[in-house]
Coordinates of C-alpha atoms in Angstrom, one line a residue:
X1 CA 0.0 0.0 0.0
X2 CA 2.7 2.8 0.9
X3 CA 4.8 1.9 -1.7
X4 CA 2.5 3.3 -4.6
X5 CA 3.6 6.4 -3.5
X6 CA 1.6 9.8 -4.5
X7 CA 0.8 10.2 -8.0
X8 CA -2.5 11.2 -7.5
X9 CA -2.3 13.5 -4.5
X10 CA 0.5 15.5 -6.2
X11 CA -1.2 16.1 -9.4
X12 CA -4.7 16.8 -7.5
X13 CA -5.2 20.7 -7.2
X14 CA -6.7 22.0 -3.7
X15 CA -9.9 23.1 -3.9
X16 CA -9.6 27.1 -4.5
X17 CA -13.6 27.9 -3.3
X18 CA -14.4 30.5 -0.9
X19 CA -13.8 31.1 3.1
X20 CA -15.0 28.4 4.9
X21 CA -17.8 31.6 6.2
X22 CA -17.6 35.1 6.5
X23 CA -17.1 37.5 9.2
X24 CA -20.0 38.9 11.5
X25 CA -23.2 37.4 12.7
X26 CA -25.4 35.2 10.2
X27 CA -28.3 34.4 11.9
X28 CA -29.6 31.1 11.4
X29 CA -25.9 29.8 10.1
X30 CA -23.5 27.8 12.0
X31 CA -19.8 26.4 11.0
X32 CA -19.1 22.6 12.3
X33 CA -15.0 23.1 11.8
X34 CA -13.2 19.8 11.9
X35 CA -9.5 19.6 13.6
X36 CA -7.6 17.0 12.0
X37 CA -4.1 15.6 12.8
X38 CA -1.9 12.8 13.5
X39 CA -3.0 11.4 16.9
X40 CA -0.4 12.1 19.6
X41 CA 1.0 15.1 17.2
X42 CA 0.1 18.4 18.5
X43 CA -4.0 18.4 18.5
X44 CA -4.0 19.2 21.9
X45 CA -2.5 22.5 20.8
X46 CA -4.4 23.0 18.0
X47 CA -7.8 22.9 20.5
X48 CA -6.7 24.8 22.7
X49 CA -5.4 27.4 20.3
X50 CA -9.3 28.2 19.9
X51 CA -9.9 28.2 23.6
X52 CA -11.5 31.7 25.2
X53 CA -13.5 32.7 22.4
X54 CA -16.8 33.5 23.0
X55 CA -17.5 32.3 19.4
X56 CA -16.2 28.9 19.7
X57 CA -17.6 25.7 21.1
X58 CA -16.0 22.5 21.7
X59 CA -16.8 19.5 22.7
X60 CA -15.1 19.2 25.6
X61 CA -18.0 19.6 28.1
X62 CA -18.6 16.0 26.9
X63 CA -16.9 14.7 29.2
X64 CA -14.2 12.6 26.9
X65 CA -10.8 11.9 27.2
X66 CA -8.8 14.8 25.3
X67 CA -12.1 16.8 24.0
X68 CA -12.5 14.2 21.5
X69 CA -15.0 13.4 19.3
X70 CA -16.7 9.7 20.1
X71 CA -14.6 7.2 19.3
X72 CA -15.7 4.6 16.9
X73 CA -14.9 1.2 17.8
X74 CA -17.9 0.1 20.8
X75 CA -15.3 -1.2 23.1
X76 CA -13.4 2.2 23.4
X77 CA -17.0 4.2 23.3
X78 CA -18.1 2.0 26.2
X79 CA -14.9 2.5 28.0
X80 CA -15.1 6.2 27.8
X81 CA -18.4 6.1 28.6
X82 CA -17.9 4.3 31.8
X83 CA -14.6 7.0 32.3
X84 CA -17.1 10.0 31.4
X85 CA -20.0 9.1 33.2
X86 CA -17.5 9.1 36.8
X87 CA -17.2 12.9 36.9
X88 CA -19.9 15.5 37.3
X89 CA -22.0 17.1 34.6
X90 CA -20.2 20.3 33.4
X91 CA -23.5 21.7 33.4
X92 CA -27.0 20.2 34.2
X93 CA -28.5 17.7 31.6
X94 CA -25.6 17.8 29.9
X95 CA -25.1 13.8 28.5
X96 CA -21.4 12.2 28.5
X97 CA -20.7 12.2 24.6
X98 CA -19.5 8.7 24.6
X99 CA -22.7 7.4 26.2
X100 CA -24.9 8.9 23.5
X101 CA -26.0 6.0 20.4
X102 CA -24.1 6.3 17.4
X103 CA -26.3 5.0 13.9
X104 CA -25.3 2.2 12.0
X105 CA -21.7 1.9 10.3
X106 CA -21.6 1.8 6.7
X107 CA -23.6 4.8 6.1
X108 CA -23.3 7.5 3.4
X109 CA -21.5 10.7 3.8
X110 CA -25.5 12.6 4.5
X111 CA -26.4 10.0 7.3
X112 CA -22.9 10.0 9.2
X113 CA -22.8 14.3 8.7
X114 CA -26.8 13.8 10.1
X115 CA -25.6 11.8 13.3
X116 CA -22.7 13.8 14.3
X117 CA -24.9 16.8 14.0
X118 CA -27.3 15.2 16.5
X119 CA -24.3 13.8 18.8
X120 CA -22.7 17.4 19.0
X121 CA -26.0 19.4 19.5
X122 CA -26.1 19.1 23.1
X123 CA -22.8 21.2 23.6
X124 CA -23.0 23.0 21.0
X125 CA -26.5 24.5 22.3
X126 CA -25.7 24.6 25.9
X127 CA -22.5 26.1 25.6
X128 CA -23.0 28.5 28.2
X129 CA -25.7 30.6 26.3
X130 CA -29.4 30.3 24.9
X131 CA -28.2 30.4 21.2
X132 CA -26.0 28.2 19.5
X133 CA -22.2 29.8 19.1
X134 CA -21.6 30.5 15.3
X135 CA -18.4 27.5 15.6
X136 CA -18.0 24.5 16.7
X137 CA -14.8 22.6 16.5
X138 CA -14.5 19.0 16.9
X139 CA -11.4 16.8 16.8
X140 CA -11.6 14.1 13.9
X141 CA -15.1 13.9 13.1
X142 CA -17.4 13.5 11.2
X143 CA -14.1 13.1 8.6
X144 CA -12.9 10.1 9.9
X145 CA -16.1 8.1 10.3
X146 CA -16.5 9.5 6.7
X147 CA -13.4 8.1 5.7
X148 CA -14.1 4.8 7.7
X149 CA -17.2 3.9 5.3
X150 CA -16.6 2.9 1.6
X151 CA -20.3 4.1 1.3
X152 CA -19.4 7.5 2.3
X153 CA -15.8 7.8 1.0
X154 CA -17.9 7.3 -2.8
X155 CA -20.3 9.8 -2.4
X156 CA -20.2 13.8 -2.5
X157 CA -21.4 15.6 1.3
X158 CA -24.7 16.9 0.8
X159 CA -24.8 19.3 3.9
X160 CA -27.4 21.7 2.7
X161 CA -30.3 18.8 2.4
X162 CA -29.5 17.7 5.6
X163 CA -32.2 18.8 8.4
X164 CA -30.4 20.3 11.4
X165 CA -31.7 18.1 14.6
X166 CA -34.4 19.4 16.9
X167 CA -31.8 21.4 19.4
X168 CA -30.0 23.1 17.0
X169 CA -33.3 24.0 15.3
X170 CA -34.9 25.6 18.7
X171 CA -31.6 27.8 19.0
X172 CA -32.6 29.0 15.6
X173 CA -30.2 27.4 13.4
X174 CA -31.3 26.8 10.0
X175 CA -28.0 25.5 8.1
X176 CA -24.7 24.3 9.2
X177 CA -21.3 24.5 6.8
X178 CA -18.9 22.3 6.9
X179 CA -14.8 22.9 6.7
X180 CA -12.0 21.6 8.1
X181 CA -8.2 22.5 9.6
X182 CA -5.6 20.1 9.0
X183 CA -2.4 20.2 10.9
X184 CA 0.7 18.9 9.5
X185 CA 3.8 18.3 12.0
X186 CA 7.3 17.8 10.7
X187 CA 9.1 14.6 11.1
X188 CA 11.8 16.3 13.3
X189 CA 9.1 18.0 15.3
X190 CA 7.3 14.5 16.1
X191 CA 10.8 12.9 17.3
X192 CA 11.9 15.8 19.3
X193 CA 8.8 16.8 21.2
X194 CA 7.0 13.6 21.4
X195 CA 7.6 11.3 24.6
X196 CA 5.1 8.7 23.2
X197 CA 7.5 8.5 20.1
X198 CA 10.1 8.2 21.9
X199 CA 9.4 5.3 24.2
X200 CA 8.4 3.6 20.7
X201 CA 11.4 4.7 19.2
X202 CA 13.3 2.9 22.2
X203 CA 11.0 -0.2 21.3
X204 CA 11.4 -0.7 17.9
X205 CA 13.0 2.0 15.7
X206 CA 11.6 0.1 12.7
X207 CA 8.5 -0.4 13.9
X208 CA 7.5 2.9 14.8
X209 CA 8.7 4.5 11.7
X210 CA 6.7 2.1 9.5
X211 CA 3.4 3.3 11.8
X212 CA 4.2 6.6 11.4
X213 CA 4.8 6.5 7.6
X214 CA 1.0 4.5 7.3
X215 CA -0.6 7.7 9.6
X216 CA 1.2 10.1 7.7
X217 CA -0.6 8.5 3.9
X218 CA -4.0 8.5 6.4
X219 CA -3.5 12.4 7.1
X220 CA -2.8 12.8 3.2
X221 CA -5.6 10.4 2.1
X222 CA -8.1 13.1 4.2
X223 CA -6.3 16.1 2.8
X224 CA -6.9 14.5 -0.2
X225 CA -11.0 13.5 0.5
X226 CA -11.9 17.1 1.6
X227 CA -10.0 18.9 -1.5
X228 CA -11.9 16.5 -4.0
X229 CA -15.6 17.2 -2.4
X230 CA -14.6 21.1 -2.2
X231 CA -14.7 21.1 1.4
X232 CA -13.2 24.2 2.7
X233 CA -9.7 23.1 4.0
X234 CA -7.1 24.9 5.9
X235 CA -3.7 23.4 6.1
X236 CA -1.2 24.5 9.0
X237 CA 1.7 22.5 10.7
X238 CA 2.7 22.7 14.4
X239 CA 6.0 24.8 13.5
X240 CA 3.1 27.7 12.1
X241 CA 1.3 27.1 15.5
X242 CA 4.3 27.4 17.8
X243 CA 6.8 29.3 16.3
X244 CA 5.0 31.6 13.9
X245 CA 2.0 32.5 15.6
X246 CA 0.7 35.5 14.4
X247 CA 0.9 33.8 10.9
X248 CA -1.1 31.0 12.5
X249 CA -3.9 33.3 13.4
X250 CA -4.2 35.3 10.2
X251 CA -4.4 32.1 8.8
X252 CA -7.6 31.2 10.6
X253 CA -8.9 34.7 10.5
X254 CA -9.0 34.5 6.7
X255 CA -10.4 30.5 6.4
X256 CA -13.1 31.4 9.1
X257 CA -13.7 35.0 9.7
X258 CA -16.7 33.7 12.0
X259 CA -14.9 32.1 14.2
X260 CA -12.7 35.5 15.4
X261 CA -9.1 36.4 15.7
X262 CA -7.4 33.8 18.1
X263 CA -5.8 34.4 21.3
X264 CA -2.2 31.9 21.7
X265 CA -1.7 34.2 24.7
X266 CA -5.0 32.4 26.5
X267 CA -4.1 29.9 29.5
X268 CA -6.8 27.2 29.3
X269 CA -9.1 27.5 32.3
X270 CA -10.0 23.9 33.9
X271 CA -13.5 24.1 34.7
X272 CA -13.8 26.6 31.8
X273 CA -12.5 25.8 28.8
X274 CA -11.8 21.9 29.8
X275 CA -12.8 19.9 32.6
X276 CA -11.3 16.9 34.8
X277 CA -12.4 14.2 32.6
X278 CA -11.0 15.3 30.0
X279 CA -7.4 15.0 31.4
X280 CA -5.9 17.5 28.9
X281 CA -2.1 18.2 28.7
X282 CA -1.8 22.4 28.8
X283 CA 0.3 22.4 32.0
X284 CA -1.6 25.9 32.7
X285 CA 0.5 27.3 30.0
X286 CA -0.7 29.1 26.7
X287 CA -0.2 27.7 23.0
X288 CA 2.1 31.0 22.7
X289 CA 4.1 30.5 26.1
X290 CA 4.5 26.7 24.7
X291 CA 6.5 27.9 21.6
X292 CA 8.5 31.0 23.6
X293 CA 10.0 28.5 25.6
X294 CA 11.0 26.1 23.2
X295 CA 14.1 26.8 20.7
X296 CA 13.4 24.9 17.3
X297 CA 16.8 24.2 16.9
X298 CA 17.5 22.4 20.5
X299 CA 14.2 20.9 21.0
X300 CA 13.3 19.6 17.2
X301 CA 16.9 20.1 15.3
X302 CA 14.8 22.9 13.2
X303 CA 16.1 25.6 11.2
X304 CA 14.5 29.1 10.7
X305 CA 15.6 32.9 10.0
X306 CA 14.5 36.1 11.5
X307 CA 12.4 37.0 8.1
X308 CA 9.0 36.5 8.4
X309 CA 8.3 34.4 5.1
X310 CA 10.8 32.0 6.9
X311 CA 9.5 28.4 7.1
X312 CA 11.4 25.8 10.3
X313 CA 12.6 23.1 8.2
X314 CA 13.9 20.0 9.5
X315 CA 17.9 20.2 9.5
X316 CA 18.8 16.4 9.6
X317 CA 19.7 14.8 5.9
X318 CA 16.7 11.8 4.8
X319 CA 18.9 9.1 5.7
X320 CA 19.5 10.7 9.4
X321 CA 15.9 12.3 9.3
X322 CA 13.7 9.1 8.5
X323 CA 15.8 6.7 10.6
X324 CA 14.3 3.1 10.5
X325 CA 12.7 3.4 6.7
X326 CA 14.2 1.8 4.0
X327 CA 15.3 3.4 0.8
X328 CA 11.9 3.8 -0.5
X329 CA 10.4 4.5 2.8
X330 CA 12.1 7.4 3.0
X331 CA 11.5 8.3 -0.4
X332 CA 7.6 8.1 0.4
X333 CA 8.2 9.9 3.8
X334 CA 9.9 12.7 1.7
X335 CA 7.1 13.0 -0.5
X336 CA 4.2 12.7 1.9
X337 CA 5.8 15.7 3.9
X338 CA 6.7 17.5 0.8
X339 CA 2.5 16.9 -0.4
X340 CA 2.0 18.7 3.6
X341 CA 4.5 21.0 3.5
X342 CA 3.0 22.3 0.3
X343 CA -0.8 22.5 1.2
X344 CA 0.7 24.3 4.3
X345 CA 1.9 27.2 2.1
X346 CA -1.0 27.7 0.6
X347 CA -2.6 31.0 2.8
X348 CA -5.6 32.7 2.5
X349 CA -6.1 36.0 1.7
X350 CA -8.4 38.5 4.7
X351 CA -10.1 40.1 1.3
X352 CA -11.7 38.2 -1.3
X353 CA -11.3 34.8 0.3
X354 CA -8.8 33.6 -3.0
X355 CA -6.1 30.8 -2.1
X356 CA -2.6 32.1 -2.6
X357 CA 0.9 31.1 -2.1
X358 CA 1.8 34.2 -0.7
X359 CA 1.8 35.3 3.2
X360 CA -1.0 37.0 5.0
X361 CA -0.4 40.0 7.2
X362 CA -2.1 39.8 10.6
X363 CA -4.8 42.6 11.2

């Protein structure tokens, strides 16, 4: 499978449509904004980079390990379930998202969009207000239950036929969009910061680079599935997040005007912005404090200039780089990055919502 390499996904073009919404209030709208990365590769960071804003949701008062999304296998849902259900509502009636039914496998793109809706609702609605925030953002899904169904992987997302469920209806929401933000993290930047990868490295050095080629053509595969529906996709990496911030949030300012300019600077509040059960990793430290205090160079073996077009690149040669892969592995490793790496540049512009390979000035 991973030797086939990319001939599709490098001759594909990304879908060049228009902001994923627009700025202001649109009543009756809402924006369902997917977070996508490797597991164990930064998406902590990029949730809580979207912390403290009033016009954000997340799914975190659901009482689930990480904020995330249910999984999808019924042993682990049950097992969160039983986890969730052990600490106290965040807020009264609100369900543990785990615990709530999940339809049928092997539906089509409409049915699984129409069942995360009505999973979400509850903290969506209830999210501290008597209207439904204009975003929500959810780790994974519904993309990778989309991606999990052959049924759904053939079929084009028909969002605007699908009915909103009844709670998101009585907050007056007539139509949800759907986009998504994909964050790529650099080879270097997973072996430098990651103590999961490197207990596994210790393990098996081959081992754990073959599993982290396979996720790395899963993250490109998705990339891939939202650009050929036209699903409004934003690409970042974790170097953008940490070490060029202000870029970051331009970034997302442009994709999703709706959503607000970010705040990096915010320490996550526990009982706020995440909860016990949750058992999230921010160290009561902010996405922006993370990155001050951590050199690319000593932590990740990164380089990077002073200029602000300047891109961290991993410093080590392939052979040094993608230690454990063959030949051809690191061949495939190369390109997979290099397919990232150049989704990443693409940037959005603040007027006129057109793709470009240019940078966008923060505002």
């Amino acid at each position: 499978v991973l030797r086939g390499g990319l001939r599709r996904a490098t001759t594909s073009r990304p879908h060049l449509g228009l902001p994923a919404c627009e700025a202001g209030e649109h009543r009756g709208e809402r924006l369902l904004l997917t977070l996508d990365t490797l597991a164990l590769h930064g998406s902590t960071a990029l949730l809580a980079s979207f912390f403290g804003n009033p016009r954000v949701a997340t799914l975190c008062e659901g009482r689930t390990w990480e904020c995330e999304s249910q999984p999808t296998k019924e042993a682990a849902r049950a097992q969160r379930c039983s986890a969730g259900s052990s600490f106290p509502a965040p807020r009264p009636g609100l369900p543990v998202l785990a615990c709530l039914p999940r339809a049928a496998p092997h539906l089509d793109a409409a049915q699984i969009w129409a069942d995360a809706l009505r999973r979400f609702a509850p903290f969506w609605r209830e999210h501290g207000r008597a209207s439904a925030p204009p975003v929500l953002v959810a780790k994974w899904e519904p993309l990778h239950s989309m991606m999990a169904s052959a049924k759904a992987s053939a079929t084009v997302l028909p969002p605007d036929r699908v009915p909103v469920p009844p709670l998101l209806a009585g907050a007056g929401v007539q139509h949800v969009r759907w986009a998504a933000v994909a964050m790529h993290q650099p080879w270097c930047m997973t072996v430098g910061l990651s103590s999961y990868a490197g207990r596994a490295r210790q393990r098996s050095l081959k081992a754990w680079a073959a599993m982290e080629l396979l996720n790395r053509r899963r993250i490109v595969d998705r990339v891939r599935f939202l650009e050929a529906r036209g699903v409004p996709l934003l690409v970042t990496s974790h170097a953008e997040l940490l070490w060029r911030p202000d870029r970051f949030v331009a970034k997302v300012l442009a994709f999703a005007p709706c959503a607000g300019r970010l705040n990096l600077s915010h320490i996550p509040r526990l009982g706020a912005d995440h909860f016990q059960a949750n058992a999230l990793k921010v160290a009561n430290e902010s996405v922006r404090g993370f990155g001050e205090r951590r050199d690319p160079r000593a932590c990740c073996n990164m380089t990077a200039t002073q200029h602000p077009s300047a891109r961290a690149r991993c410093a080590a040669p392939a052979e040094i780089l993608y230690a454990g892969l063959d030949e051809a592995g690191r061949a495939l490793a190369q390109e997979l990055d290099g397919f990232m790496e150049s989704r990443v540049r693409l940037r959005w512009e603040l007027a006129g919502g057109a793709r470009r390979t240019e940078g966008v000035t923060a505002r």
